[in-house]
């Protein structure tokens, strides 16, 4: 899988690029975090709308200062969730890109390790140089 398409998948659905690269756990964590942040945003939006409507009512159940504070808290929470969501999305895209470059890296290391070089003691006579190759 090309790094570009892997990162593009993570841009569309956070965690998809990690899943495609074989990093299921990281993909699940990224998807879970993104879902959590979006749900928290939605809950804060609904609460803010509720308190804003209550503030506009003729006979509000709470005093004006409390309602103003709740609306402001809701707005702050929404802003925080947007930032955390963007950070998670950027992490997902960058991680998928890097991970796509690393796919097959272990196999390449194994190929390199097939040729080994060592120096072994050879009794009192000195040392033996050993070059071995495994096919």
PDB file of N, CA and C in Angstrom, residues 6 37 43 45-46 59 72 75 80 83 91 96 107:
ATOM      1  N   UNK A   6      -2.500   5.354   2.045  1.00  0.00           N
ATOM      2  CA  UNK A   6      -2.698   4.974   3.440  1.00  0.00           C
ATOM      3  C   UNK A   6      -3.055   6.192   4.285  1.00  0.00           C
ATOM      4  N   UNK A  37     -14.268  12.172  20.869  1.00  0.00           N
ATOM      5  CA  UNK A  37     -14.222  13.630  20.761  1.00  0.00           C
ATOM      6  C   UNK A  37     -15.431  14.181  20.015  1.00  0.00           C
ATOM      7  N   UNK A  43     -22.584  16.382  22.495  1.00  0.00           N
ATOM      8  CA  UNK A  43     -23.237  16.536  23.802  1.00  0.00           C
ATOM      9  C   UNK A  43     -23.102  17.974  24.288  1.00  0.00           C
ATOM     10  N   UNK A  45     -22.722  20.614  22.475  1.00  0.00           N
ATOM     11  CA  UNK A  45     -23.554  21.452  21.617  1.00  0.00           C
ATOM     12  C   UNK A  45     -25.020  21.405  22.066  1.00  0.00           C
ATOM     13  N   UNK A  46     -25.503  20.220  22.371  1.00  0.00           N
ATOM     14  CA  UNK A  46     -26.901  20.084  22.806  1.00  0.00           C
ATOM     15  C   UNK A  46     -27.127  20.749  24.166  1.00  0.00           C
ATOM     16  N   UNK A  59     -39.619  32.507  31.957  1.00  0.00           N
ATOM     17  CA  UNK A  59     -39.405  32.146  33.361  1.00  0.00           C
ATOM     18  C   UNK A  59     -38.318  31.068  33.455  1.00  0.00           C
ATOM     19  N   UNK A  72     -21.196  29.335  28.295  1.00  0.00           N
ATOM     20  CA  UNK A  72     -19.768  29.568  28.044  1.00  0.00           C
ATOM     21  C   UNK A  72     -18.966  28.274  28.214  1.00  0.00           C
ATOM     22  N   UNK A  75     -19.455  26.151  25.191  1.00  0.00           N
ATOM     23  CA  UNK A  75     -18.688  26.658  24.054  1.00  0.00           C
ATOM     24  C   UNK A  75     -17.210  26.293  24.195  1.00  0.00           C
ATOM     25  N   UNK A  80     -12.506  22.819  22.705  1.00  0.00           N
ATOM     26  CA  UNK A  80     -11.502  21.823  23.094  1.00  0.00           C
ATOM     27  C   UNK A  80     -11.648  20.541  22.283  1.00  0.00           C
ATOM     28  N   UNK A  83     -10.274  20.929  18.776  1.00  0.00           N
ATOM     29  CA  UNK A  83      -8.813  20.876  18.748  1.00  0.00           C
ATOM     30  C   UNK A  83      -8.304  19.453  18.933  1.00  0.00           C
ATOM     31  N   UNK A  91      -2.506  13.178  13.755  1.00  0.00           N
ATOM     32  CA  UNK A  91      -1.703  12.036  14.201  1.00  0.00           C
ATOM     33  C   UNK A  91      -2.005  10.805  13.347  1.00  0.00           C
ATOM     34  N   UNK A  96      -0.172   6.864   9.754  1.00  0.00           N
ATOM     35  CA  UNK A  96      -0.457   5.953   8.640  1.00  0.00           C
ATOM     36  C   UNK A  96       0.588   6.107   7.540  1.00  0.00           C
ATOM     37  N   UNK A 107      10.972  -7.935   7.406  1.00  0.00           N
ATOM     38  CA  UNK A 107      11.471  -8.886   6.424  1.00  0.00           C
ATOM     39  C   UNK A 107      12.806  -8.418   5.845  1.00  0.00           C
TER      40      UNK A 107
END
